[in-house]
Short mmCIF file of C-alpha atoms and ligand atoms in Angstrom, two decimals:
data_model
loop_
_atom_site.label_atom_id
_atom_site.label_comp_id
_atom_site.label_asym_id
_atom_site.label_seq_id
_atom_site.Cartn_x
_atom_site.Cartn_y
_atom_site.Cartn_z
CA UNK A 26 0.00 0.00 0.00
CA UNK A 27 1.34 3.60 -0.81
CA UNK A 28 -0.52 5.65 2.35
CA UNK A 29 -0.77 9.16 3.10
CA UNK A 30 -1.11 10.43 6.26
CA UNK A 31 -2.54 13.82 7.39
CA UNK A 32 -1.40 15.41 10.16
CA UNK A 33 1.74 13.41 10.48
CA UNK A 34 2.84 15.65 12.75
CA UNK A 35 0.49 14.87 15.25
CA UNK A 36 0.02 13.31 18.19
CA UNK A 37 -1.82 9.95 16.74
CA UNK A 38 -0.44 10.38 12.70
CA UNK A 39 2.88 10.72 14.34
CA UNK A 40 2.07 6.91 15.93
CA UNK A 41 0.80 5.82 13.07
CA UNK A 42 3.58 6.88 10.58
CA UNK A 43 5.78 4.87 12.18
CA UNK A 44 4.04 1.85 12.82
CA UNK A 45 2.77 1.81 9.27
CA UNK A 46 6.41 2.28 8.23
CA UNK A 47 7.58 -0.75 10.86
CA UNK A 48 4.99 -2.82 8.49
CA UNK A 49 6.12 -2.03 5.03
CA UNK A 50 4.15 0.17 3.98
CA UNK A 51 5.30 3.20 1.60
CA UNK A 52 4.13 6.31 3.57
CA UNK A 53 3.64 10.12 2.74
CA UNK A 54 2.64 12.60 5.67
CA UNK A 55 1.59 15.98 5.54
CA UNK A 56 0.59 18.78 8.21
CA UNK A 57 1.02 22.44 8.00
CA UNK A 58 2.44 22.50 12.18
CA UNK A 59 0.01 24.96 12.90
CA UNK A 60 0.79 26.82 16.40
CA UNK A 61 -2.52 25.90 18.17
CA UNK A 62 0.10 24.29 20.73
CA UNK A 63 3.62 24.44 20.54
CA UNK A 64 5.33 23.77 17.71
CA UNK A 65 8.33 22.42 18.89
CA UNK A 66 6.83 19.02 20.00
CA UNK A 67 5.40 18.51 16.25
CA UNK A 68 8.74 19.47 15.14
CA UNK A 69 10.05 16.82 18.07
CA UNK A 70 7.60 14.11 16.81
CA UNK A 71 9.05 15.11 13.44
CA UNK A 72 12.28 14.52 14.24
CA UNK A 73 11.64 11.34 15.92
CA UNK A 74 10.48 10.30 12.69
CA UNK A 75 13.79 11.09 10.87
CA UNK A 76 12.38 14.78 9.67
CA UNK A 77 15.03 17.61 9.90
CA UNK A 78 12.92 20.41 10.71
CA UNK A 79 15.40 22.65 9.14
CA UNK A 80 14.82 20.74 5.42
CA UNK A 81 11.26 21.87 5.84
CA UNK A 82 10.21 23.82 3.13
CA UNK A 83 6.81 25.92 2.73
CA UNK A 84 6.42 25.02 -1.13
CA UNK A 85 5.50 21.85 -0.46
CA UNK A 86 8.47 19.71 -1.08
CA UNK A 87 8.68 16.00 0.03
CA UNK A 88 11.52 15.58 2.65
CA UNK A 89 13.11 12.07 2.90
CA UNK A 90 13.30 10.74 6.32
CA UNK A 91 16.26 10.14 7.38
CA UNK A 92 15.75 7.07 9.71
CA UNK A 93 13.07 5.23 7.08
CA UNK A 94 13.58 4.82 3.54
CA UNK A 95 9.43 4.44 2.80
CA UNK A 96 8.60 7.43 4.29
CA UNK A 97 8.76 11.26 3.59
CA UNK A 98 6.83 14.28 4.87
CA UNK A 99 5.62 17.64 3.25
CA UNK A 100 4.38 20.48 4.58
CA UNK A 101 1.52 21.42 3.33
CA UNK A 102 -2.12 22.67 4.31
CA UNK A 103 -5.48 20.45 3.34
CA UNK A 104 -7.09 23.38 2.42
CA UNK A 105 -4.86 24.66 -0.68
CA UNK A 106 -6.45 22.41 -3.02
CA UNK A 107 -3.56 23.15 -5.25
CA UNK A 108 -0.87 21.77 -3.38
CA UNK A 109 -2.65 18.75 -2.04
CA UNK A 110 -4.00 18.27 -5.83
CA UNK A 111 -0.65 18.21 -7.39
CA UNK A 112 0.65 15.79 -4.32
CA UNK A 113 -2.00 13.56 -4.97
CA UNK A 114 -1.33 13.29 -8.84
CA UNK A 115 2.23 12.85 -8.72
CA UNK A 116 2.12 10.19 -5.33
CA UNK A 117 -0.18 7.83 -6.84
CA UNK A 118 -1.22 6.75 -3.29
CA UNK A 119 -3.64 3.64 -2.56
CA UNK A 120 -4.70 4.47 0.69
CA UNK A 121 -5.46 7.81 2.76
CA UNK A 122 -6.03 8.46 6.47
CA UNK A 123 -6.76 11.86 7.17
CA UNK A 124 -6.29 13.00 10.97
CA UNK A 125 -5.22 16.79 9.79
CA UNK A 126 -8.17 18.87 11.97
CA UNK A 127 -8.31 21.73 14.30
CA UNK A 128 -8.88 19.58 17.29
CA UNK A 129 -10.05 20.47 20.35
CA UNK A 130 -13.51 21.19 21.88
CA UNK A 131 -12.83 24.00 23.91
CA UNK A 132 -10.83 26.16 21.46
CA UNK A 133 -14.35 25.49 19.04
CA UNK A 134 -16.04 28.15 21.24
CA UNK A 135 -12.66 30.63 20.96
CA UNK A 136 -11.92 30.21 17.93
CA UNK A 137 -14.60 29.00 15.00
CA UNK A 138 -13.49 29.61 11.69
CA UNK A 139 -10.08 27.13 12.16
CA UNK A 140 -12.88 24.50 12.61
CA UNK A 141 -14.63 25.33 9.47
CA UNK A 142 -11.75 25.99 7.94
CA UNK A 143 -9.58 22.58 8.68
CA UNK A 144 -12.33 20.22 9.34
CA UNK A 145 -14.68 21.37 6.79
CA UNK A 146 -12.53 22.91 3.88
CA UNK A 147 -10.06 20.59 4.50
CA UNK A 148 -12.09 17.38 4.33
CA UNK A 149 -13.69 18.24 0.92
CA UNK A 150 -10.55 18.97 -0.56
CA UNK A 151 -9.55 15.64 0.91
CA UNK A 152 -12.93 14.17 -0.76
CA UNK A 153 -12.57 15.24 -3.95
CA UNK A 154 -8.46 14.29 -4.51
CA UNK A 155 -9.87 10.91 -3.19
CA UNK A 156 -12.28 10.99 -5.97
CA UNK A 157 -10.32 11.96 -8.56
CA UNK A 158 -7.55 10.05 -7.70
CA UNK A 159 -9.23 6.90 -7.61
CA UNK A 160 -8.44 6.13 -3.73
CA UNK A 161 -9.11 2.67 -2.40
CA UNK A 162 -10.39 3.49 0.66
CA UNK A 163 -10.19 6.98 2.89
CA UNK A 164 -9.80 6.15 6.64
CA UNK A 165 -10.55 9.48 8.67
CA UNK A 166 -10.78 11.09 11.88
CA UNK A 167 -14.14 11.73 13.97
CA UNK A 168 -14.82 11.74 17.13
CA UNK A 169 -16.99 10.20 20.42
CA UNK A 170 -17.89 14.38 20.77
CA UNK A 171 -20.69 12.97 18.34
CA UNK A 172 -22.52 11.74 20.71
CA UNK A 173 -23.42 15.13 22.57
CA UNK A 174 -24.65 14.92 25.61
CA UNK A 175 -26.59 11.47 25.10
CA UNK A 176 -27.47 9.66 28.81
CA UNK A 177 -27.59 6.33 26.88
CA UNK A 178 -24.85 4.06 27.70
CA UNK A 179 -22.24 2.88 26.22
CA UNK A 180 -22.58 4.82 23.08
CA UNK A 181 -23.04 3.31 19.73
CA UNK A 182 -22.78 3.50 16.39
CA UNK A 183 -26.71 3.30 15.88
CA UNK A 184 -26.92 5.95 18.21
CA UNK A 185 -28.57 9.28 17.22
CA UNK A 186 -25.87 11.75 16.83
CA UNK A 187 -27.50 14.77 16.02
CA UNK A 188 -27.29 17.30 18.78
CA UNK A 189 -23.64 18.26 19.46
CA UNK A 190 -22.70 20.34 22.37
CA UNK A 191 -19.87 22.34 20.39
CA UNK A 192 -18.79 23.52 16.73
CA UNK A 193 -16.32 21.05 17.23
CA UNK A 194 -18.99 17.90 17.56
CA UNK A 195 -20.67 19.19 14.52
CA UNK A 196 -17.38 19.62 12.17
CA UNK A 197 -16.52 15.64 13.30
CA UNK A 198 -20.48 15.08 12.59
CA UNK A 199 -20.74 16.75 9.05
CA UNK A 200 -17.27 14.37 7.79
CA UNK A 201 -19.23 11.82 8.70
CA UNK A 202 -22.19 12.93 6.37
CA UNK A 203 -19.94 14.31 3.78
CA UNK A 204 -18.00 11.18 3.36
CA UNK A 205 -21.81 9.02 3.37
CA UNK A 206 -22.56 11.24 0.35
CA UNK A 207 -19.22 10.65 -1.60
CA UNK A 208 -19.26 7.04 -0.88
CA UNK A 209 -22.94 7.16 -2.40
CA UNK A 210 -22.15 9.52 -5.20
CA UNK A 211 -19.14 8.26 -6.50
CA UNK A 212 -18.29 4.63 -4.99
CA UNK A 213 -15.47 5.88 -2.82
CA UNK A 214 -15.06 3.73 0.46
CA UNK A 215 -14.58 5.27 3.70
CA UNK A 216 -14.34 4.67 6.92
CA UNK A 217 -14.86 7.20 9.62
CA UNK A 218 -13.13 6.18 13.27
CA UNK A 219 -15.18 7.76 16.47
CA UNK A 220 -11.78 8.03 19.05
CA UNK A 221 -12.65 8.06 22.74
CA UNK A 222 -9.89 10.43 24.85
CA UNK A 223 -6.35 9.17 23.23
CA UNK A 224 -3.33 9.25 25.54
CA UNK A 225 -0.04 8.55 25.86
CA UNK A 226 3.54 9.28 24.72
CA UNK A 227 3.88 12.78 22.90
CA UNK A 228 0.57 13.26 23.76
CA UNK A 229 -1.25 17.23 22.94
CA UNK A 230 -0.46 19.38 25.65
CA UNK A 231 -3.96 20.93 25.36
CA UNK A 232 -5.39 17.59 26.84
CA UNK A 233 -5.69 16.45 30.55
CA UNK A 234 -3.10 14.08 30.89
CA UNK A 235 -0.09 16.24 29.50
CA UNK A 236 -1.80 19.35 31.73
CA UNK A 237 -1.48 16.57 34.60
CA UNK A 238 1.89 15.58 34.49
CA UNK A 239 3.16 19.04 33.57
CA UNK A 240 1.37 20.42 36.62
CA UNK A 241 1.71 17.76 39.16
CA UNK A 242 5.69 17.16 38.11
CA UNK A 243 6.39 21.10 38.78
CA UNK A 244 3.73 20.93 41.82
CA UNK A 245 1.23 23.58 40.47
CA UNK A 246 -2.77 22.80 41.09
CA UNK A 247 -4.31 20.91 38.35
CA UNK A 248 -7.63 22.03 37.06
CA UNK A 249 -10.33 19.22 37.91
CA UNK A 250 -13.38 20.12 36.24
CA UNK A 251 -17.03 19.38 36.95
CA UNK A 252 -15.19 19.12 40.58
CA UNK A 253 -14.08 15.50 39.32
CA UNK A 254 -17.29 13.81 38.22
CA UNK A 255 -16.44 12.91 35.29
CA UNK A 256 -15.95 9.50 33.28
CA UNK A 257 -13.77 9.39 30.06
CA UNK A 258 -13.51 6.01 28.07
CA UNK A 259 -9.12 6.58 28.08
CA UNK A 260 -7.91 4.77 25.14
CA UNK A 261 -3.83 3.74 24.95
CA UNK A 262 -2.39 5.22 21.64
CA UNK A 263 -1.38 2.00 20.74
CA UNK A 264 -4.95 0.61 20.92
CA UNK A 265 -5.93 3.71 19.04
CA UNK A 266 -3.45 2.94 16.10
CA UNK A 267 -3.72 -0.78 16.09
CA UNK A 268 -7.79 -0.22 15.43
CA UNK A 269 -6.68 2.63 12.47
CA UNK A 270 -4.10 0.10 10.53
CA UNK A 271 -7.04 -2.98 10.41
CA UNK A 272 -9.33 -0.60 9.13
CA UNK A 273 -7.12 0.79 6.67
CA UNK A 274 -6.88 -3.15 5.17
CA UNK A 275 -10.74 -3.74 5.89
CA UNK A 276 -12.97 -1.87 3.07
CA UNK A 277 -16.66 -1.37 4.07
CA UNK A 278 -19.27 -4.17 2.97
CA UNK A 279 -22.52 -2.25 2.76
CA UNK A 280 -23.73 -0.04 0.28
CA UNK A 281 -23.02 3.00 0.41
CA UNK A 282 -19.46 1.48 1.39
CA UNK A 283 -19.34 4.05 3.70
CA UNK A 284 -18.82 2.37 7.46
CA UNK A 285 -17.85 4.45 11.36
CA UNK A 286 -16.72 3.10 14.30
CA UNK A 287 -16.28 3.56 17.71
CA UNK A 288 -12.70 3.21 19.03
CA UNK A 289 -12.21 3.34 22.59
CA UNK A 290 -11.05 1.43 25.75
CA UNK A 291 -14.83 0.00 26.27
CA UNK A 292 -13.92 0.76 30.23
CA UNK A 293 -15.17 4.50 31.38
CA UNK A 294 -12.49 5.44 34.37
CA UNK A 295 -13.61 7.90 36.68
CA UNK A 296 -11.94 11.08 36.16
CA UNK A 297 -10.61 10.85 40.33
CA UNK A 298 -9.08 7.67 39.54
CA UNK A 299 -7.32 8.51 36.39
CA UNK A 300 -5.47 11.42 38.50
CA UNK A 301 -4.64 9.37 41.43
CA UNK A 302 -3.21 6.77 38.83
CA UNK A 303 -1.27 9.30 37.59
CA UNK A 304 0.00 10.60 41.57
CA UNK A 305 1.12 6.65 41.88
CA UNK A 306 3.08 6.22 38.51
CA UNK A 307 4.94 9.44 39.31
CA UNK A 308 4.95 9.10 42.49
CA UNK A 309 3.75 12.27 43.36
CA UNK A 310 0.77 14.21 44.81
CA UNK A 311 -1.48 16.20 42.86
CA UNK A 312 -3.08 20.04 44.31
CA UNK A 313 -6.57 20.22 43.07
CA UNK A 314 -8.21 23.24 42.09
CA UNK A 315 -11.95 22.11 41.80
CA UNK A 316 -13.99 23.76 39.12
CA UNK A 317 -17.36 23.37 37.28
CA UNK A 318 -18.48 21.98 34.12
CA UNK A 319 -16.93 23.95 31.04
CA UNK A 320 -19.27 24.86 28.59
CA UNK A 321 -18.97 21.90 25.23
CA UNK A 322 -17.75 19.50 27.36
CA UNK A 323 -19.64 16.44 28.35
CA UNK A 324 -19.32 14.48 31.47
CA UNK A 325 -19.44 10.99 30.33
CA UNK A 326 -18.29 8.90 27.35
CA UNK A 327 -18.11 4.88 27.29
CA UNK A 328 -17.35 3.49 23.63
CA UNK A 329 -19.11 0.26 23.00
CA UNK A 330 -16.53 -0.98 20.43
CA UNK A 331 -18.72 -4.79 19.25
CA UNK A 332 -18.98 -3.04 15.87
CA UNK A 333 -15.48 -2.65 15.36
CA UNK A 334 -14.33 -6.05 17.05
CA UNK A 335 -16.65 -8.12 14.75
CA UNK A 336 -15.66 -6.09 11.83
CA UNK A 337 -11.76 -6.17 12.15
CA UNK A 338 -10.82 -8.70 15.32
CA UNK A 339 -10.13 -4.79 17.12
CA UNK A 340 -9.73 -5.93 21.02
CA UNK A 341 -7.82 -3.06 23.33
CA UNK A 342 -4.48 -4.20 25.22
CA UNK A 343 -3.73 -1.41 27.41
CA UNK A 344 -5.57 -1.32 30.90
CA UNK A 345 -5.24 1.94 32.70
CA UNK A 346 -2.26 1.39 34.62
CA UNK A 347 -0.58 0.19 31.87
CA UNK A 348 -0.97 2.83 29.70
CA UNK A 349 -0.49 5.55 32.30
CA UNK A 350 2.82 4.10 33.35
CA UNK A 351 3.71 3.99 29.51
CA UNK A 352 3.08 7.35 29.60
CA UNK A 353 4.65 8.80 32.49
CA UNK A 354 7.57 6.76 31.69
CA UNK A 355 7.41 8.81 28.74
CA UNK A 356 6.98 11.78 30.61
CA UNK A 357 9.31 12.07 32.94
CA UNK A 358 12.17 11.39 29.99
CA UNK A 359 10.88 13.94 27.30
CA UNK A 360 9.81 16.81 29.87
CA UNK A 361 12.83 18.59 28.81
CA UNK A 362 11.08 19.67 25.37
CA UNK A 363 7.58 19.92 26.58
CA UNK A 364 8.07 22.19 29.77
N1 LIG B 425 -6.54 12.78 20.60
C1 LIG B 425 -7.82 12.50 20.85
O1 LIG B 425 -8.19 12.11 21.97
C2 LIG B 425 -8.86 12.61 19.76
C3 LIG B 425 -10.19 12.29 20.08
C4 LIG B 425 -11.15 12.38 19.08
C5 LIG B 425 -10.80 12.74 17.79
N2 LIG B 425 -9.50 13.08 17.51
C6 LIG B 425 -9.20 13.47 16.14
O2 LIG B 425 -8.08 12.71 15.70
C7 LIG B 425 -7.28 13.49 14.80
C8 LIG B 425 -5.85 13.55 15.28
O3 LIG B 425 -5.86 14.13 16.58
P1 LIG B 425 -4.55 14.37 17.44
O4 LIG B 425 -4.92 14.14 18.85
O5 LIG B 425 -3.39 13.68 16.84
O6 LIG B 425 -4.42 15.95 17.23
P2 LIG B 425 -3.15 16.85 16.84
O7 LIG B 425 -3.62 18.26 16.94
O8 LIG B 425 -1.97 16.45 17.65
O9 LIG B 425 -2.91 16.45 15.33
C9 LIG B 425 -3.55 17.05 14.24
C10 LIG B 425 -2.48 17.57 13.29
O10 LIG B 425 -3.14 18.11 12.15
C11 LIG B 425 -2.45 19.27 11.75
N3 LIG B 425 -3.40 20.12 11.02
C12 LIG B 425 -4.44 20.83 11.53
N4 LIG B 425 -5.07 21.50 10.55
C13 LIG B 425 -4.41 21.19 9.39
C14 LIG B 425 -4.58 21.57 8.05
N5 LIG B 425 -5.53 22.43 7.68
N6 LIG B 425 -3.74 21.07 7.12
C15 LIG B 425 -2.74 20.20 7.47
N7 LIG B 425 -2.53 19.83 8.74
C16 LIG B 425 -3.36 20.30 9.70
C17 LIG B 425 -1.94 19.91 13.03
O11 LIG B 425 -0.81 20.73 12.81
C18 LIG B 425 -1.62 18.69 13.89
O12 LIG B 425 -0.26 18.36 13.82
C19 LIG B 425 -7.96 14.84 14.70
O13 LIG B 425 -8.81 14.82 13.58
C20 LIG B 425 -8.79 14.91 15.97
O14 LIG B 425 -9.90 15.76 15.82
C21 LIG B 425 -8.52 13.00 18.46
#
């Protein structure tokens, strides 16, 4: 397979670059390393990948890595449909897996247009060089913010999913619908993936468990919102990517071929216990600053994942403590370029 990757630099493309590379597989990523957090981890994550930041060009150019001969890395921004055209014609790639979005549910209420812009712009310039280009199947990022503020638990795929709590929800939503209608219109497979609260190594610093360790490992208060009653389904990067790669192999049955997932941990944690998991692996004690419920957010999500474990043999390995220690591990190594 000859994949690309959007938003390589990334906290989950950068995973999934390299252990699509570790497979065989010829790989292209792209991201334009916006600033929305700090640069220098993408440019770290880059790195790691055997991208010299410095070779970086803003044409466009591919960049050989360094440390893998299948893969290279452009920069370059899904919504100049000129740039990701031409990349598309001349890269004759099989396969696509677009994670490039303005993430985030907070920032949705700050700052709209980079939603609309990335996530909807973005994704039908993605669309139509899949189209043209005669992809075999388009993997792509949505989200369990779908789901809103729905009591019924866990949530799945047959689910109604049609009153999101921020701009955010209703970017992942309308990728979902826009990819239905090019599946119907014009044959193209997708597959849309629903990810429940990712974490682990070179994790985004706008989420809770980088703001945990960074806070509790220089002994400043960590925000605990909805004064801790909250459940998140935490899912182990390495679950996360495993699930992407089998669905990048399995193409959608049903007509439309147009298929989405859940992909979580299938085990909500209790937001208390995910922070005093966190206070053991570092061995450390947390300050709490208790706060209420932010506006977008939601105080429960559960994935039932049955869909995607009949459909692909998906099973998560990584049980909380696991995946925290993996992480902190992580942590307490890297904190030099993240602090
Ligand atoms: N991490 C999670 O828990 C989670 C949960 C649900 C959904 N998602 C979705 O998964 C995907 C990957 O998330 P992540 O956690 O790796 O986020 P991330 O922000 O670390 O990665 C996204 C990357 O896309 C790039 N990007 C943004 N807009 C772009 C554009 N217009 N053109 C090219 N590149 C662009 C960014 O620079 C960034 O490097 C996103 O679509 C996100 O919405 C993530």
């Amino acid at each position: 397979m000859k994949i690309l990757v959007t938003g390589a630099a990334g906290f989950i493309g950068f995973h999934l670059v390299e252990t699509l590379v570790k497979e065989g597989h010829e790989v292209v990523g792209i991201d334009n390393i916006n600033d929305y957090y700090d640069v220098n981890l993408k440019f770290a994550r880059l790195n790691e990948s055997g991208i010299d930041r410095y070779l970086i060009t803003e044409n466009g150019q591919l960049i050989a890595s360094s440390k893998n001969k299948t893969y290279s890395f452009a920069k370059i921004d899904i919504t100049d449909l000129q740039k990701l055209e031409k990349l598309f014609v001349e890269e004759n790639f099989t396969h696509v897996v677009n994670l490039a979005a303005q993430a985030g549910v907070r920032y949705s209420l700050e700052n709209p247009h980079a939603y609309v812009q990335s996530n909807l712009v973005g994704f039908v310039n993605i669309l139509e060089c899949c189209r043209h280009n005669k992809i075999e199947h388009l993997v792509y990022a949505s989200s369990s913010s779908v789901y809103g503020a729905n009591s019924k638990i866990p949530f799945s795929e047959e689910d109604r999913v049609d009153h999101p709590v921020s701009l955010y929800a209703a970017t992942k939503k309308s990728n979902e619908l826009m990819a239905h209608t090019y599946s119907h219109l014009y044959d193209l497979p997708t597959t849309g993936l629903r990810f429940f609260t990712v974490y682990g190594p070179w994790g985004r610093p706008d989420m809770a468990p980088m703001l945990f360790a960074k806070a509790i490992t220089k002994g400043v208060a960590i925000n605990v919102f909805n004064n801790g009653e909250m459940q998140r389904d935490f899912t182990y990067i390495d679950d996360i990517v495993e699930g992407i790669v089998r669905c990048v192999s399995t193409l959608p049955k049903k007509q439309p071929r147009a298929e989405v997932f859940n992909i979580g941990n299938s085990k909500p944690v209790d937001l208390m216990e995910f922070i005093s998991t966190m206070e053991d692996c570092l061995g450390l004690y947390a300050e709490k600053n208790f706060m209420p419920m932010q506006e977008g957010d939601v105080k429960k999500t559960w994935a039932n994942t049955e869909l995607l474990e009949k459909v692909t043999g998906y099973a998560p390995n990584y049980e909380l403590k696991k995946g925290v220690k993996r992480f902190t591990d992580w942590y307490l190594k890297f904190k030099a370029i993240k602090n």
